[in-house]
PDB file of C-alpha atoms in Angstrom:
ATOM      1  CA  UNK C   1     -35.208   8.997 -76.664  1.00 76.00           C
ATOM      2  CA  UNK C   2     -33.710   8.827 -74.166  1.00 91.00           C
ATOM      3  CA  UNK C   3     -32.729   9.215 -69.964  1.00 97.00           C
ATOM      4  CA  UNK C   4     -30.285  11.049 -68.022  1.00 98.00           C
ATOM      5  CA  UNK C   5     -27.617   9.862 -65.259  1.00 98.00           C
ATOM      6  CA  UNK C   6     -26.726  13.492 -64.089  1.00 98.00           C
ATOM      7  CA  UNK C   7     -24.918  14.548 -60.470  1.00 97.00           C
ATOM      8  CA  UNK C   8     -26.834  17.797 -59.509  1.00 96.00           C
ATOM      9  CA  UNK C   9     -27.158  19.651 -62.570  1.00 95.00           C
ATOM     10  CA  UNK C  10     -23.939  17.857 -64.774  1.00 97.00           C
ATOM     11  CA  UNK C  11     -25.211  14.649 -66.680  1.00 98.00           C
ATOM     12  CA  UNK C  12     -22.640  11.464 -66.549  1.00 98.00           C
ATOM     13  CA  UNK C  13     -24.798   9.658 -68.992  1.00 98.00           C
ATOM     14  CA  UNK C  14     -27.506   9.593 -71.690  1.00 97.00           C
ATOM     15  CA  UNK C  15     -27.967   6.720 -72.069  1.00 97.00           C
ATOM     16  CA  UNK C  16     -31.072   5.487 -74.738  1.00 96.00           C
ATOM     17  CA  UNK C  17     -34.638   4.520 -73.355  1.00 96.00           C
ATOM     18  CA  UNK C  18     -33.411   0.442 -73.401  1.00 96.00           C
ATOM     19  CA  UNK C  19     -30.509   0.773 -72.259  1.00 97.00           C
ATOM     20  CA  UNK C  20     -30.479   3.022 -69.822  1.00 97.00           C
ATOM     21  CA  UNK C  21     -33.996   0.073 -68.554  1.00 97.00           C
ATOM     22  CA  UNK C  22     -31.899  -2.927 -68.715  1.00 97.00           C
ATOM     23  CA  UNK C  23     -29.307  -0.610 -66.203  1.00 98.00           C
ATOM     24  CA  UNK C  24     -31.453   0.125 -63.660  1.00 98.00           C
ATOM     25  CA  UNK C  25     -32.339  -3.160 -63.546  1.00 98.00           C
ATOM     26  CA  UNK C  26     -29.262  -3.899 -62.919  1.00 98.00           C
ATOM     27  CA  UNK C  27     -28.562  -2.207 -60.367  1.00 98.00           C
ATOM     28  CA  UNK C  28     -31.532  -3.585 -58.633  1.00 98.00           C
ATOM     29  CA  UNK C  29     -30.000  -6.606 -59.150  1.00 98.00           C
ATOM     30  CA  UNK C  30     -26.839  -5.682 -57.503  1.00 98.00           C
ATOM     31  CA  UNK C  31     -28.043  -3.445 -54.767  1.00 98.00           C
ATOM     32  CA  UNK C  32     -29.483  -6.652 -52.858  1.00 98.00           C
ATOM     33  CA  UNK C  33     -26.641  -8.817 -54.152  1.00 96.00           C
ATOM     34  CA  UNK C  34     -24.468  -6.371 -52.336  1.00 97.00           C
ATOM     35  CA  UNK C  35     -27.045  -5.718 -49.604  1.00 98.00           C
ATOM     36  CA  UNK C  36     -26.499  -1.910 -50.352  1.00 98.00           C
ATOM     37  CA  UNK C  37     -28.522   1.371 -51.529  1.00 98.00           C
ATOM     38  CA  UNK C  38     -26.440   2.680 -55.415  1.00 98.00           C
ATOM     39  CA  UNK C  39     -27.410   5.826 -54.513  1.00 98.00           C
ATOM     40  CA  UNK C  40     -28.788   5.943 -58.124  1.00 98.00           C
ATOM     41  CA  UNK C  41     -32.920   7.290 -57.397  1.00 97.00           C
ATOM     42  CA  UNK C  42     -34.971   6.407 -60.176  1.00 97.00           C
ATOM     43  CA  UNK C  43     -36.212   8.061 -63.222  1.00 97.00           C
ATOM     44  CA  UNK C  44     -38.718  10.170 -63.707  1.00 96.00           C
ATOM     45  CA  UNK C  45     -39.428  12.670 -66.379  1.00 96.00           C
ATOM     46  CA  UNK C  46     -36.538  10.575 -68.079  1.00 96.00           C
ATOM     47  CA  UNK C  47     -33.644  11.940 -65.552  1.00 97.00           C
ATOM     48  CA  UNK C  48     -31.819  10.457 -63.160  1.00 97.00           C
ATOM     49  CA  UNK C  49     -30.434  12.005 -59.627  1.00 98.00           C
ATOM     50  CA  UNK C  50     -26.881  10.054 -58.212  1.00 98.00           C
ATOM     51  CA  UNK C  51     -26.199  10.499 -54.626  1.00 98.00           C
ATOM     52  CA  UNK C  52     -22.157  10.607 -55.041  1.00 98.00           C
ATOM     53  CA  UNK C  53     -21.293   9.604 -51.291  1.00 98.00           C
ATOM     54  CA  UNK C  54     -23.847   6.850 -51.682  1.00 98.00           C
ATOM     55  CA  UNK C  55     -22.884   5.537 -55.283  1.00 98.00           C
ATOM     56  CA  UNK C  56     -18.976   5.476 -54.114  1.00 97.00           C
ATOM     57  CA  UNK C  57     -19.819   3.690 -51.332  1.00 97.00           C
ATOM     58  CA  UNK C  58     -21.503   0.971 -54.072  1.00 98.00           C
ATOM     59  CA  UNK C  59     -18.830   1.620 -56.297  1.00 97.00           C
ATOM     60  CA  UNK C  60     -16.614   0.225 -53.937  1.00 96.00           C
ATOM     61  CA  UNK C  61     -17.926  -2.496 -52.702  1.00 96.00           C
ATOM     62  CA  UNK C  62     -18.934  -3.670 -55.707  1.00 96.00           C
ATOM     63  CA  UNK C  63     -15.168  -3.715 -57.092  1.00 94.00           C
ATOM     64  CA  UNK C  64     -14.684  -5.892 -54.299  1.00 92.00           C
ATOM     65  CA  UNK C  65     -17.293  -8.441 -54.948  1.00 91.00           C
ATOM     66  CA  UNK C  66     -15.943  -8.797 -58.921  1.00 90.00           C
ATOM     67  CA  UNK C  67     -11.691  -8.829 -57.369  1.00 88.00           C
ATOM     68  CA  UNK C  68     -13.360 -11.420 -54.671  1.00 88.00           C
ATOM     69  CA  UNK C  69     -14.773 -14.197 -57.133  1.00 87.00           C
ATOM     70  CA  UNK C  70     -12.346 -16.635 -59.847  1.00 84.00           C
ATOM     71  CA  UNK C  71     -15.810 -17.694 -60.869  1.00 86.00           C
ATOM     72  CA  UNK C  72     -15.363 -17.436 -64.227  1.00 88.00           C
ATOM     73  CA  UNK C  73     -19.682 -16.824 -65.135  1.00 91.00           C
ATOM     74  CA  UNK C  74     -19.827 -14.894 -61.865  1.00 91.00           C
ATOM     75  CA  UNK C  75     -17.704 -12.749 -63.725  1.00 89.00           C
ATOM     76  CA  UNK C  76     -18.600 -12.804 -66.976  1.00 89.00           C
ATOM     77  CA  UNK C  77     -22.190 -11.886 -66.016  1.00 92.00           C
ATOM     78  CA  UNK C  78     -20.771  -9.051 -64.009  1.00 93.00           C
ATOM     79  CA  UNK C  79     -18.150  -7.020 -66.557  1.00 93.00           C
ATOM     80  CA  UNK C  80     -19.544  -4.773 -67.976  1.00 95.00           C
ATOM     81  CA  UNK C  81     -22.787  -3.882 -64.826  1.00 97.00           C
ATOM     82  CA  UNK C  82     -18.838  -3.074 -62.983  1.00 96.00           C
ATOM     83  CA  UNK C  83     -17.364  -1.748 -66.515  1.00 96.00           C
ATOM     84  CA  UNK C  84     -20.026   0.573 -67.077  1.00 97.00           C
ATOM     85  CA  UNK C  85     -21.062   1.667 -63.119  1.00 98.00           C
ATOM     86  CA  UNK C  86     -16.786   2.276 -62.979  1.00 97.00           C
ATOM     87  CA  UNK C  87     -17.307   4.786 -66.004  1.00 97.00           C
ATOM     88  CA  UNK C  88     -19.937   6.961 -63.960  1.00 98.00           C
ATOM     89  CA  UNK C  89     -17.608   6.581 -61.432  1.00 97.00           C
ATOM     90  CA  UNK C  90     -14.523   8.264 -62.917  1.00 96.00           C
ATOM     91  CA  UNK C  91     -17.353  11.089 -64.580  1.00 97.00           C
ATOM     92  CA  UNK C  92     -18.530  11.850 -60.952  1.00 97.00           C
ATOM     93  CA  UNK C  93     -14.765  11.620 -59.631  1.00 96.00           C
ATOM     94  CA  UNK C  94     -15.763  10.079 -57.836  1.00 95.00           C
ATOM     95  CA  UNK C  95     -12.345   8.060 -56.255  1.00 91.00           C
ATOM     96  CA  UNK C  96     -12.464   4.106 -56.823  1.00 92.00           C
ATOM     97  CA  UNK C  97     -10.317   1.727 -53.558  1.00 85.00           C
ATOM     98  CA  UNK C  98      -8.499  -0.323 -56.541  1.00 84.00           C
ATOM     99  CA  UNK C  99      -5.340  -1.040 -54.116  1.00 78.00           C
ATOM    100  CA  UNK C 100      -8.620  -2.208 -50.761  1.00 67.00           C
ATOM    101  CA  UNK C 101      -9.854  -4.186 -54.023  1.00 56.00           C
ATOM    102  CA  UNK C 102      -6.887  -6.016 -55.417  1.00 52.00           C
ATOM    103  CA  UNK C 103      -5.679  -7.436 -51.510  1.00 51.00           C
ATOM    104  CA  UNK C 104      -9.940  -8.402 -51.284  1.00 45.00           C
ATOM    105  CA  UNK C 105      -8.448 -11.468 -53.686  1.00 47.00           C
ATOM    106  CA  UNK C 106      -5.679 -12.243 -50.695  1.00 49.00           C
ATOM    107  CA  UNK C 107      -8.995 -13.004 -48.573  1.00 48.00           C
ATOM    108  CA  UNK C 108     -11.712 -16.425 -48.157  1.00 47.00           C
ATOM    109  CA  UNK C 109     -13.041 -16.150 -51.585  1.00 46.00           C
ATOM    110  CA  UNK C 110     -17.005 -16.571 -51.641  1.00 53.00           C
ATOM    111  CA  UNK C 111     -17.829 -17.790 -55.078  1.00 51.00           C
ATOM    112  CA  UNK C 112     -15.469 -20.074 -56.340  1.00 48.00           C
ATOM    113  CA  UNK C 113     -15.517 -21.927 -59.920  1.00 48.00           C
ATOM    114  CA  UNK C 114     -14.800 -26.266 -59.458  1.00 47.00           C
ATOM    115  CA  UNK C 115     -14.010 -27.929 -62.759  1.00 50.00           C
ATOM    116  CA  UNK C 116     -13.718 -31.571 -62.634  1.00 49.00           C
ATOM    117  CA  UNK C 117     -10.688 -31.228 -65.211  1.00 50.00           C
ATOM    118  CA  UNK C 118      -8.210 -28.558 -63.717  1.00 48.00           C
ATOM    119  CA  UNK C 119      -9.218 -28.478 -60.249  1.00 48.00           C
ATOM    120  CA  UNK C 120     -10.421 -24.684 -58.994  1.00 43.00           C
ATOM    121  CA  UNK C 121      -9.716 -21.762 -60.009  1.00 45.00           C
ATOM    122  CA  UNK C 122      -6.832 -19.083 -59.594  1.00 43.00           C
ATOM    123  CA  UNK C 123      -7.562 -15.433 -59.617  1.00 45.00           C
ATOM    124  CA  UNK C 124      -6.452 -13.026 -61.445  1.00 49.00           C
ATOM    125  CA  UNK C 125      -3.390 -11.338 -60.902  1.00 49.00           C
ATOM    126  CA  UNK C 126      -3.773  -8.402 -59.891  1.00 47.00           C
ATOM    127  CA  UNK C 127      -2.474  -6.258 -61.400  1.00 49.00           C
ATOM    128  CA  UNK C 128      -3.683  -7.751 -65.209  1.00 66.00           C
ATOM    129  CA  UNK C 129      -7.077  -8.271 -63.058  1.00 66.00           C
ATOM    130  CA  UNK C 130      -7.284  -4.351 -62.524  1.00 79.00           C
ATOM    131  CA  UNK C 131      -5.999  -3.416 -66.270  1.00 83.00           C
ATOM    132  CA  UNK C 132      -8.488  -5.971 -67.704  1.00 84.00           C
ATOM    133  CA  UNK C 133     -11.721  -3.817 -66.015  1.00 87.00           C
ATOM    134  CA  UNK C 134     -10.187  -0.620 -66.663  1.00 88.00           C
ATOM    135  CA  UNK C 135      -9.739  -0.687 -69.508  1.00 89.00           C
ATOM    136  CA  UNK C 136     -13.211  -2.331 -70.413  1.00 89.00           C
ATOM    137  CA  UNK C 137     -14.303   0.749 -68.382  1.00 91.00           C
ATOM    138  CA  UNK C 138     -12.902   3.166 -71.400  1.00 90.00           C
ATOM    139  CA  UNK C 139     -14.049   1.172 -74.092  1.00 92.00           C
ATOM    140  CA  UNK C 140     -17.150   1.849 -72.579  1.00 89.00           C
ATOM    141  CA  UNK C 141     -17.205   5.414 -72.150  1.00 91.00           C
ATOM    142  CA  UNK C 142     -16.623   6.175 -75.572  1.00 90.00           C
ATOM    143  CA  UNK C 143     -19.668   4.363 -76.245  1.00 89.00           C
ATOM    144  CA  UNK C 144     -21.691   6.077 -73.287  1.00 92.00           C
ATOM    145  CA  UNK C 145     -23.024  10.028 -74.894  1.00 88.00           C
ATOM    146  CA  UNK C 146     -23.074  12.314 -71.832  1.00 91.00           C
TER     147      UNK C 146
END
């Protein structure tokens, strides 16, 4: 069994029911964290429609949030979800604002991990941060059936 994540008549992703359920639950978590709608609608008859305008706003806010932290646990918890969303955004033709997300590193950081041994952790280098997340999204995209 599988479910479909679509924009109009185009299927962006056709995951198994288990992967779909977990992804949808993570969508709810990140919608609450960002205080934004993802544009990912409810699953009805194994189909889910994505609103591209809302999804674009959500994707860019998610990317900025991910870039705005140096907390190792938060990054680990959000990386897979963020990479999955980036695959969907690419397939949907959504414009991802990497430059704006990179600029977020220069501003105040909301969640910073403090280590007793090393002090405050340093943010990832802008280029390597984006490259690493893009590579993770490319890897996931190879395993995400349409």
